[in-house]
Amino acid sequence: DAKTTQPTSMDCAEGRAANLPCNHSTISGNEYVYWYRQIHSQGPQYIIHGLKNNETNEMASLIITEDRKSSTLILPHATLRDTAVYYCIVRVGVYNQGAQKLVFGQGTRLTINP
Amino acid sequence: EPEVTQTPSHQVTQMGQEVILRCVPISNHLYFYWYRQILGQKVEFLVSFYNNEISEKSEIFDDQFSVERPDGSNFTLKIRSTKLEDSAMYFCASRRGHQPQHFGDGTRLSIL
């Protein structure tokens, strides 16, 4: 699986959009970009994933550049409860057989300030 | 919304003792996983399980570890003879088909 690079930490004001970048310059054609977050010591929580098109769900939006070498997770109206560590993970496509393990990096520690 | 549930939330065990961590995956999921997170460190993959056998395991998952799906609902991780360095949060995850993995809230294992 391709390696990802994320900033160690970020701050965002409550109510503003939080934009979390991720670089994955060695991504290959069949690899998806996944985002998870971990609030305090809880289990990782799935947020969103995508292959090449931008995606949106009730939690966030995912913008993937045309060359797929980077992506941005957008939390449109951040709240204090969005304070967490956010992980960008690149993994072979979900339709492949196999273990599909997730390889977590250090992630970005996002702090939402009142 | 269905959840992965793990019990107990906190387990304290003497070094050298056996411990079993329990997980109830989401009911129609077929792929099961254990991960661990030592305090202050990354989440690390331990093992994946599908069709009643291990699909993949990491170097951490040595002979002291085993997994079992004893019935249609539980998925367990056993550590035969615990060591101090086994102290960590252990997370169970499950998924169905092409859907993403969903995690439980973990068991904090403390080895004394």
Coordinates of N, CA and C in Angstrom, one line a residue:
Chain A
D1 N 0.8 -1.2 0.0 CA 0.0 0.0 0.0 C 0.9 1.3 0.0
A2 N 0.4 2.3 -0.7 CA 1.2 3.5 -0.8 C 1.3 4.2 0.6
K3 N 2.4 5.0 0.7 CA 2.6 5.7 2.0 C 1.9 7.1 1.9
T4 N 1.4 7.5 3.0 CA 0.7 8.8 3.1 C 1.5 9.8 4.0
T5 N 1.4 11.1 3.7 CA 2.0 12.1 4.6 C 1.0 13.1 5.0
Q6 N 0.9 13.3 6.3 CA -0.1 14.3 6.8 C 0.6 15.2 7.8
P7 N 0.1 16.5 7.9 CA 0.6 17.3 9.0 C 0.4 16.7 10.4
T8 N 1.3 17.0 11.3 CA 1.2 16.4 12.6 C 0.0 17.0 13.4
S9 N -0.3 18.3 13.2 CA -1.4 18.9 14.0 C -1.9 20.1 13.2
M10 N -3.2 20.4 13.5 CA -3.9 21.5 12.9 C -4.9 22.0 13.9
D11 N -5.2 23.3 13.8 CA -6.2 23.9 14.6 C -7.3 24.5 13.7
C12 N -8.5 24.6 14.2 CA -9.6 25.2 13.4 C -10.6 25.8 14.4
A13 N -11.2 26.9 14.0 CA -12.2 27.5 14.9 C -13.5 26.8 14.7
E14 N -14.2 26.7 15.8 CA -15.6 26.1 15.8 C -16.5 26.8 14.8
G15 N -17.2 26.0 14.0 CA -18.1 26.6 13.0 C -17.5 26.9 11.7
R16 N -16.1 26.8 11.6 CA -15.5 27.0 10.3 C -15.2 25.6 9.7
A17 N -14.9 25.7 8.4 CA -14.5 24.4 7.7 C -13.1 24.0 8.1
A18 N -13.0 22.7 8.4 CA -11.6 22.2 8.6 C -11.2 21.4 7.4
N19 N -10.0 21.8 6.9 CA -9.5 21.2 5.7 C -8.2 20.4 6.0
L20 N -8.3 19.1 5.9 CA -7.1 18.3 6.3 C -6.5 17.7 5.1
P21 N -5.2 18.1 4.8 CA -4.5 17.6 3.6 C -3.9 16.2 3.8
C22 N -3.7 15.5 2.7 CA -2.9 14.3 2.7 C -2.2 14.1 1.4
N23 N -0.9 13.8 1.5 CA -0.2 13.5 0.3 C 0.0 12.0 0.1
H24 N -0.2 11.5 -1.1 CA 0.0 10.1 -1.4 C 0.5 10.0 -2.8
S25 N 1.7 10.5 -3.0 CA 2.2 10.6 -4.3 C 2.5 9.3 -5.0
T26 N 2.7 8.2 -4.3 CA 3.0 6.9 -4.9 C 1.7 6.1 -5.0
I27 N 0.6 6.6 -4.9 CA -0.7 5.9 -5.1 C -0.8 5.2 -6.4
S28 N -1.3 4.0 -6.5 CA -1.4 3.3 -7.7 C -2.9 3.3 -8.1
G29 N -3.1 2.9 -9.4 CA -4.4 3.0 -10.0 C -5.6 2.3 -9.2
N30 N -5.3 1.2 -8.5 CA -6.3 0.5 -7.9 C -6.4 0.8 -6.4
E31 N -5.8 1.8 -5.9 CA -5.8 2.1 -4.5 C -6.8 3.2 -4.2
Y32 N -7.5 3.0 -3.1 CA -8.5 4.0 -2.7 C -7.9 4.8 -1.5
V33 N -8.5 6.0 -1.3 CA -8.1 6.8 -0.2 C -9.2 6.7 0.8
Y34 N -8.8 6.3 2.1 CA -9.7 6.2 3.2 C -9.4 7.2 4.2
W35 N -10.4 7.7 4.9 CA -10.2 8.6 6.1 C -10.9 8.0 7.3
Y36 N -10.2 7.9 8.4 CA -10.8 7.5 9.7 C -10.4 8.5 10.7
R37 N -11.1 8.6 11.8 CA -10.6 9.4 12.9 C -10.7 8.6 14.2
Q38 N -10.0 9.1 15.2 CA -10.0 8.5 16.5 C -10.1 9.6 17.5
I39 N -11.2 9.6 18.2 CA -11.6 10.5 19.2 C -11.1 10.0 20.5
H40 N -10.1 10.7 21.2 CA -9.5 10.3 22.4 C -9.0 8.9 22.3
S41 N -9.4 8.0 23.1 CA -8.9 6.6 23.0 C -10.0 5.6 22.5
Q42 N -11.0 6.2 21.8 CA -12.0 5.3 21.2 C -11.5 4.6 20.0
G43 N -12.3 3.7 19.5 CA -11.9 3.0 18.3 C -11.9 3.9 17.1
P44 N -11.1 3.6 16.1 CA -11.1 4.4 14.8 C -12.5 4.4 14.2
Q45 N -12.9 5.6 13.8 CA -14.3 5.7 13.2 C -14.1 6.0 11.7
Y46 N -14.8 5.2 10.9 CA -14.8 5.4 9.4 C -15.5 6.8 9.1
I47 N -14.8 7.5 8.2 CA -15.4 8.8 7.7 C -15.9 8.7 6.3
I48 N -15.0 8.4 5.4 CA -15.3 8.5 4.0 C -14.2 7.8 3.2
H49 N -14.4 7.4 2.0 CA -13.4 7.0 1.1 C -13.7 7.3 -0.4
G50 N -12.7 7.2 -1.2 CA -12.9 7.5 -2.6 C -11.7 7.0 -3.5
L51 N -12.0 6.9 -4.8 CA -11.0 6.4 -5.7 C -10.4 7.6 -6.5
K52 N -11.3 8.3 -7.3 CA -10.8 9.4 -8.0 C -11.8 10.6 -8.1
N53 N -13.1 10.3 -7.9 CA -14.1 11.3 -7.9 C -14.2 11.9 -6.5
N54 N -14.6 13.2 -6.4 CA -14.9 13.7 -5.1 C -16.1 13.0 -4.5
E55 N -16.1 12.9 -3.2 CA -17.2 12.2 -2.5 C -17.7 13.1 -1.3
T56 N -18.9 12.9 -1.0 CA -19.5 13.6 0.1 C -20.5 12.7 0.8
N57 N -20.5 12.7 2.1 CA -21.5 12.1 2.9 C -21.9 13.0 4.1
E58 N -22.7 12.4 5.0 CA -23.2 13.3 6.1 C -22.1 13.8 7.0
M59 N -20.9 13.2 7.0 CA -19.9 13.6 7.9 C -18.9 14.6 7.2
A60 N -18.6 14.4 6.0 CA -17.5 15.1 5.4 C -17.5 15.1 3.9
S61 N -16.6 15.8 3.3 CA -16.3 15.7 1.8 C -14.9 15.4 1.6
L62 N -14.7 14.6 0.5 CA -13.3 14.2 0.2 C -13.0 14.7 -1.2
I63 N -12.0 15.5 -1.3 CA -11.6 16.1 -2.6 C -10.2 15.4 -3.0
I64 N -10.2 14.7 -4.1 CA -9.0 14.1 -4.6 C -8.5 14.8 -5.9
T65 N -7.3 15.2 -5.9 CA -6.7 15.9 -7.1 C -6.8 15.0 -8.3
E66 N -6.7 15.6 -9.5 CA -6.9 14.9 -10.7 C -5.8 13.9 -10.9
D67 N -4.6 14.2 -10.4 CA -3.5 13.2 -10.6 C -3.5 12.2 -9.4
R68 N -4.4 12.3 -8.5 CA -4.6 11.4 -7.3 C -3.4 11.4 -6.4
K69 N -2.5 12.4 -6.5 CA -1.4 12.3 -5.6 C -1.6 13.0 -4.3
S70 N -2.7 13.6 -4.1 CA -3.1 14.2 -2.8 C -4.6 14.3 -2.7
S71 N -5.0 14.5 -1.5 CA -6.5 14.7 -1.2 C -6.7 15.6 0.0
T72 N -7.9 16.1 0.1 CA -8.3 16.9 1.3 C -9.6 16.4 1.9
L73 N -9.6 16.2 3.2 CA -10.8 15.9 3.9 C -11.4 17.2 4.4
I74 N -12.6 17.5 4.1 CA -13.3 18.7 4.6 C -14.4 18.4 5.5
L75 N -14.3 19.0 6.7 CA -15.4 19.0 7.7 C -16.1 20.4 7.6
P76 N -17.2 20.5 7.0 CA -17.8 21.8 6.6 C -18.0 22.7 7.7
H77 N -18.5 22.3 8.8 CA -18.8 23.2 10.0 C -18.3 22.5 11.2
A78 N -17.0 22.7 11.5 CA -16.4 21.9 12.6 C -17.0 22.2 14.0
T79 N -17.2 21.2 14.8 CA -17.7 21.4 16.2 C -16.6 20.9 17.1
L80 N -16.8 21.2 18.4 CA -15.8 20.7 19.4 C -15.7 19.2 19.4
R81 N -16.7 18.5 19.0 CA -16.7 17.1 19.0 C -15.9 16.5 17.9
D82 N -15.5 17.3 16.9 CA -14.6 16.9 15.8 C -13.2 16.9 16.2
T83 N -12.8 17.3 17.4 CA -11.5 17.2 17.9 C -11.1 15.8 18.0
A84 N -10.0 15.4 17.2 CA -9.6 14.0 17.1 C -8.3 13.9 16.3
V85 N -7.8 12.6 16.2 CA -6.7 12.4 15.3 C -7.3 11.8 14.0
Y86 N -7.0 12.4 12.9 CA -7.5 12.0 11.6 C -6.5 11.3 10.8
Y87 N -6.8 10.1 10.3 CA -5.9 9.2 9.5 C -6.3 9.1 8.1
C88 N -5.4 9.4 7.2 CA -5.5 9.2 5.8 C -4.8 7.9 5.4
I89 N -5.5 6.9 4.8 CA -5.0 5.6 4.6 C -5.2 5.2 3.1
V90 N -4.2 4.8 2.5 CA -4.4 4.3 1.1 C -4.3 2.8 1.0
R91 N -5.3 2.2 0.3 CA -5.4 0.8 0.4 C -5.9 0.3 -0.9
V92 N -5.5 -0.9 -1.3 CA -5.9 -1.6 -2.5 C -7.5 -1.7 -2.5
G93 N -8.1 -1.5 -3.6 CA -9.5 -1.4 -3.8 C -10.3 -2.5 -3.1
V94 N -11.4 -2.0 -2.6 CA -12.3 -2.9 -1.8 C -12.8 -4.1 -2.4
Y95 N -12.8 -4.2 -3.8 CA -13.3 -5.3 -4.4 C -12.3 -6.5 -4.5
N96 N -11.0 -6.2 -4.1 CA -10.0 -7.3 -4.1 C -10.3 -8.2 -3.0
Q97 N -10.0 -9.4 -3.2 CA -10.0 -10.4 -2.1 C -8.9 -10.1 -1.2
G98 N -8.9 -10.8 0.0 CA -7.7 -10.7 0.8 C -8.1 -10.0 2.1
A99 N -7.0 -9.8 2.9 CA -7.3 -9.3 4.3 C -7.8 -7.9 4.4
Q100 N -7.3 -7.1 3.5 CA -7.7 -5.7 3.5 C -7.4 -5.0 4.8
K101 N -6.2 -5.3 5.4 CA -5.9 -4.7 6.6 C -5.7 -3.2 6.4
L102 N -5.8 -2.4 7.4 CA -5.6 -1.0 7.4 C -4.2 -0.7 8.1
V103 N -3.4 0.1 7.4 CA -2.1 0.5 8.0 C -2.2 1.9 8.4
F104 N -2.2 2.2 9.7 CA -2.3 3.5 10.2 C -1.0 4.2 10.4
G105 N -0.9 5.5 10.0 CA 0.2 6.3 10.3 C 0.0 7.0 11.6
Q106 N 0.7 8.2 11.8 CA 0.5 9.0 13.0 C -0.7 9.9 12.9
G107 N -1.2 10.2 11.7 CA -2.3 11.0 11.5 C -2.1 12.5 11.8
T108 N -3.2 13.3 11.7 CA -3.2 14.7 12.0 C -4.1 14.9 13.2
R109 N -3.5 15.5 14.3 CA -4.3 15.8 15.5 C -5.0 17.2 15.2
L110 N -6.3 17.1 15.0 CA -7.1 18.3 14.8 C -7.7 18.8 16.1
T111 N -7.5 20.0 16.4 CA -8.1 20.6 17.6 C -9.1 21.7 17.1
I112 N -10.3 21.6 17.5 CA -11.3 22.6 17.2 C -11.4 23.5 18.4
N113 N -11.2 24.8 18.2 CA -11.2 25.8 19.3 C -12.5 26.6 19.3
P114 N -13.0 26.8 20.6 CA -14.3 27.6 20.7 C -14.1 29.0 20.3
Chain B
E1 N -27.8 2.4 14.6 CA -26.9 1.8 13.6 C -26.1 0.7 14.3
P2 N -25.9 -0.5 13.6 CA -25.2 -1.6 14.2 C -23.8 -1.2 14.6
E3 N -23.3 -1.8 15.7 CA -22.0 -1.5 16.2 C -21.2 -2.8 16.5
V4 N -19.9 -2.7 16.5 CA -19.0 -3.7 17.0 C -18.9 -3.5 18.5
T5 N -19.2 -4.5 19.3 CA -19.1 -4.4 20.7 C -18.0 -5.3 21.3
Q6 N -17.2 -4.7 22.2 CA -16.1 -5.4 22.8 C -16.3 -5.5 24.3
T7 N -15.9 -6.6 24.9 CA -15.9 -6.8 26.3 C -14.7 -7.5 26.8
P8 N -14.2 -7.2 28.0 CA -14.6 -6.1 28.9 C -14.0 -4.8 28.3
S9 N -14.4 -3.7 28.9 CA -13.8 -2.4 28.5 C -12.4 -2.3 29.0
H10 N -12.2 -2.8 30.2 CA -10.9 -2.8 30.8 C -10.6 -4.2 31.5
Q11 N -9.4 -4.7 31.2 CA -9.0 -6.0 31.8 C -7.7 -5.9 32.4
V12 N -7.6 -6.2 33.7 CA -6.3 -6.2 34.4 C -5.9 -7.6 34.7
T13 N -4.7 -8.0 34.3 CA -4.2 -9.4 34.4 C -2.8 -9.4 34.9
Q14 N -2.5 -10.5 35.7 CA -1.1 -10.7 36.1 C -0.3 -11.2 35.0
M15 N 1.0 -10.8 34.9 CA 1.9 -11.3 33.9 C 2.0 -12.8 33.9
G16 N 1.9 -13.4 32.8 CA 2.0 -14.9 32.7 C 0.6 -15.5 32.6
Q17 N -0.4 -14.8 32.9 CA -1.7 -15.3 32.9 C -2.3 -15.3 31.5
E18 N -3.3 -16.1 31.2 CA -4.0 -16.1 30.0 C -5.1 -15.1 30.0
V19 N -5.4 -14.5 28.9 CA -6.5 -13.5 28.8 C -7.2 -13.7 27.5
I20 N -8.5 -13.6 27.6 CA -9.4 -13.7 26.4 C -10.2 -12.4 26.2
L21 N -10.0 -11.7 25.1 CA -10.7 -10.5 24.8 C -11.9 -10.9 23.8
R22 N -13.0 -10.3 24.1 CA -14.2 -10.7 23.3 C -14.7 -9.6 22.5
C23 N -15.3 -10.0 21.3 CA -15.8 -9.1 20.4 C -17.1 -9.7 19.8
V24 N -18.1 -8.8 19.6 CA -19.3 -9.2 18.8 C -19.3 -8.3 17.6
P25 N -18.9 -8.9 16.5 CA -18.9 -8.1 15.2 C -20.3 -7.7 14.8
I26 N -20.5 -6.9 13.8 CA -21.8 -6.5 13.3 C -22.3 -7.8 12.6
S27 N -23.6 -8.0 12.7 CA -24.2 -9.4 12.5 C -24.0 -9.9 11.1
N28 N -24.0 -9.2 10.1 CA -23.9 -9.8 8.8 C -22.5 -9.6 8.2
H29 N -21.5 -9.3 9.0 CA -20.2 -9.1 8.5 C -19.5 -10.4 8.5
L30 N -18.5 -10.6 7.6 CA -17.8 -11.8 7.4 C -16.3 -11.7 7.6
Y31 N -15.8 -10.5 7.6 CA -14.3 -10.3 7.7 C -14.1 -9.7 9.1
F32 N -13.1 -10.3 9.9 CA -12.9 -9.8 11.2 C -11.4 -9.6 11.5
Y33 N -11.2 -8.6 12.3 CA -9.8 -8.1 12.5 C -9.6 -7.8 14.0
W34 N -8.3 -7.9 14.4 CA -7.9 -7.4 15.7 C -6.7 -6.4 15.4
Y35 N -6.7 -5.3 16.1 CA -5.6 -4.3 16.0 C -5.3 -4.0 17.5
R36 N -4.1 -3.4 17.7 CA -3.8 -3.0 19.0 C -3.1 -1.6 18.9
Q37 N -3.2 -0.9 20.0 CA -2.6 0.4 20.1 C -1.9 0.6 21.5
I38 N -0.6 0.5 21.5 CA 0.1 0.8 22.7 C 0.0 2.3 23.0
L39 N -0.1 2.7 24.3 CA -0.3 4.1 24.7 C 0.6 5.0 24.0
G40 N 0.1 6.0 23.3 CA 0.9 7.0 22.6 C 1.4 6.6 21.3
Q41 N 1.1 5.4 20.8 CA 1.7 4.9 19.6 C 0.6 4.7 18.5
K42 N 1.0 4.2 17.3 CA 0.0 4.0 16.2 C -0.9 2.8 16.5
V43 N -2.0 2.8 15.8 CA -2.8 1.6 15.7 C -2.1 0.6 14.8
E44 N -1.9 -0.6 15.3 CA -1.2 -1.7 14.6 C -2.1 -2.9 14.3
F45 N -2.0 -3.4 13.1 CA -2.7 -4.6 12.7 C -2.2 -5.8 13.3
L46 N -3.0 -6.7 13.8 CA -2.6 -7.9 14.4 C -2.9 -9.1 13.5
V47 N -4.2 -9.2 13.1 CA -4.7 -10.4 12.4 C -6.0 -10.2 11.8
S48 N -6.2 -10.9 10.6 CA -7.5 -10.9 10.0 C -8.0 -12.3 9.9
F49 N -9.3 -12.4 9.8 CA -10.0 -13.7 9.9 C -11.2 -13.8 9.0
Y50 N -11.2 -14.8 8.1 CA -12.3 -14.9 7.2 C -12.6 -16.4 6.9
N51 N -13.8 -16.8 6.9 CA -14.2 -18.2 6.5 C -13.5 -19.1 7.5
N52 N -13.5 -18.8 8.8 CA -13.0 -19.6 9.8 C -11.5 -19.9 9.8
E53 N -10.8 -19.0 9.2 CA -9.4 -19.2 9.2 C -8.7 -17.8 9.1
I54 N -7.4 -17.8 9.6 CA -6.7 -16.6 9.5 C -6.3 -16.3 8.1
S55 N -6.6 -15.0 7.7 CA -6.2 -14.6 6.3 C -4.8 -14.0 6.3
E56 N -4.5 -13.2 7.3 CA -3.2 -12.6 7.4 C -2.9 -12.3 8.8
K57 N -1.6 -12.3 9.2 CA -1.2 -11.9 10.5 C 0.1 -11.1 10.5
S58 N 0.3 -10.3 11.5 CA 1.5 -9.5 11.5 C 2.5 -10.2 12.3
E59 N 3.7 -9.6 12.3 CA 4.8 -10.2 13.1 C 4.5 -10.2 14.6
I60 N 3.7 -9.2 15.0 CA 3.3 -9.2 16.4 C 2.5 -10.4 16.9
F61 N 1.7 -10.9 16.0 CA 0.8 -12.1 16.2 C 1.6 -13.4 16.2
D62 N 2.3 -13.6 17.4 CA 3.2 -14.8 17.4 C 2.4 -16.0 18.1
D63 N 3.1 -17.0 18.5 CA 2.5 -18.2 19.0 C 1.7 -18.0 20.3
Q64 N 1.9 -16.9 20.9 CA 1.2 -16.6 22.2 C -0.2 -16.1 21.9
F65 N -0.5 -15.7 20.6 CA -1.8 -15.2 20.3 C -2.6 -16.2 19.5
S66 N -3.9 -16.2 19.7 CA -4.8 -17.0 18.8 C -6.1 -16.3 18.7
V67 N -6.9 -16.6 17.7 CA -8.2 -16.1 17.5 C -9.1 -17.2 17.2
E68 N -10.4 -17.0 17.5 CA -11.4 -18.0 17.4 C -12.8 -17.4 17.2
R69 N -13.6 -18.0 16.4 CA -15.0 -17.6 16.3 C -15.8 -18.8 16.8
P70 N -16.0 -18.9 18.1 CA -16.6 -20.1 18.7 C -18.0 -20.3 18.3
D71 N -18.7 -19.3 18.0 CA -20.1 -19.5 17.6 C -20.4 -18.5 16.5
G72 N -21.7 -18.3 16.2 CA -22.0 -17.4 15.1 C -21.9 -15.9 15.4
S73 N -21.6 -15.5 16.6 CA -21.7 -14.1 16.9 C -20.4 -13.6 17.6
N74 N -19.6 -14.4 18.2 CA -18.4 -13.9 18.9 C -17.1 -14.1 18.1
F75 N -16.2 -13.2 18.4 CA -14.8 -13.3 17.8 C -13.9 -13.0 18.9
T76 N -13.0 -13.9 19.3 CA -12.1 -13.7 20.4 C -10.7 -13.7 20.1
L77 N -9.9 -13.0 20.9 CA -8.5 -12.9 20.8 C -8.0 -13.5 22.2
K78 N -7.1 -14.5 22.1 CA -6.5 -15.1 23.3 C -5.0 -14.8 23.3
I79 N -4.6 -14.4 24.5 CA -3.1 -14.3 24.7 C -2.8 -15.3 25.8
R80 N -1.9 -16.2 25.4 CA -1.7 -17.4 26.3 C -1.0 -17.1 27.6
S81 N 0.1 -16.4 27.5 CA 0.9 -16.1 28.6 C 1.3 -14.6 28.5
T82 N 0.6 -13.7 29.2 CA 0.8 -12.3 28.9 C 2.1 -11.8 29.4
K83 N 2.6 -10.8 28.7 CA 3.8 -10.1 29.1 C 3.5 -8.6 29.3
L84 N 4.4 -7.9 30.0 CA 4.2 -6.5 30.3 C 3.9 -5.7 29.0
E85 N 4.6 -6.1 28.0 CA 4.5 -5.3 26.7 C 3.2 -5.6 25.9
D86 N 2.4 -6.5 26.5 CA 1.1 -6.7 25.8 C 0.1 -5.7 26.3
S87 N 0.5 -4.8 27.3 CA -0.4 -3.8 27.7 C -0.7 -2.8 26.6
A88 N -2.0 -2.6 26.3 CA -2.4 -1.8 25.1 C -3.9 -1.8 25.1
M89 N -4.4 -0.9 24.1 CA -5.8 -1.0 23.7 C -5.9 -2.0 22.6
Y90 N -6.9 -2.9 22.7 CA -7.1 -3.9 21.6 C -8.4 -3.6 21.0
F91 N -8.4 -3.4 19.6 CA -9.6 -3.0 18.9 C -10.0 -4.2 18.0
C92 N -11.2 -4.5 18.0 CA -11.8 -5.5 17.0 C -12.5 -4.7 15.9
A93 N -12.4 -5.2 14.7 CA -13.1 -4.6 13.6 C -13.8 -5.6 12.7
S94 N -14.8 -5.2 12.0 CA -15.4 -6.2 11.1 C -15.9 -5.4 9.8
R95 N -16.1 -6.2 8.8 CA -16.6 -5.6 7.5 C -17.4 -6.6 6.7
R96 N -18.1 -6.1 5.8 CA -18.9 -7.0 5.0 C -18.7 -6.6 3.5
G97 N -18.3 -7.6 2.8 CA -18.1 -7.4 1.3 C -17.2 -6.2 1.0
H98 N -17.7 -5.3 0.3 CA -16.8 -4.2 -0.2 C -16.9 -3.0 0.8
Q99 N -17.6 -3.1 1.9 CA -17.8 -2.0 2.8 C -16.5 -1.8 3.7
P100 N -16.4 -0.5 4.2 CA -15.2 -0.3 5.0 C -15.3 -1.0 6.4
Q101 N -14.1 -1.1 7.0 CA -14.1 -1.8 8.3 C -14.7 -0.8 9.4
H102 N -15.4 -1.4 10.3 CA -16.0 -0.7 11.4 C -15.4 -1.3 12.7
F103 N -15.0 -0.4 13.6 CA -14.3 -0.7 14.8 C -15.1 -0.6 16.0
G104 N -14.8 -1.5 17.0 CA -15.3 -1.3 18.4 C -14.6 -0.3 19.1
D105 N -15.0 -0.1 20.4 CA -14.4 1.0 21.2 C -13.2 0.4 22.0
G106 N -12.9 -0.9 21.9 CA -11.7 -1.4 22.4 C -11.8 -2.0 23.8
T107 N -10.8 -2.8 24.1 CA -10.5 -3.3 25.5 C -9.2 -2.8 25.9
R108 N -9.1 -2.1 27.1 CA -7.8 -1.7 27.6 C -7.3 -2.8 28.4
L109 N -6.2 -3.4 28.0 CA -5.5 -4.5 28.7 C -4.3 -4.0 29.5
S110 N -4.4 -4.2 30.8 CA -3.3 -3.8 31.6 C -2.6 -5.0 32.2
I111 N -1.4 -5.2 32.0 CA -0.6 -6.4 32.6 C 0.2 -5.9 33.7
L112 N 0.1 -6.5 34.9 CA 0.8 -6.1 36.1 C 2.0 -7.0 36.4

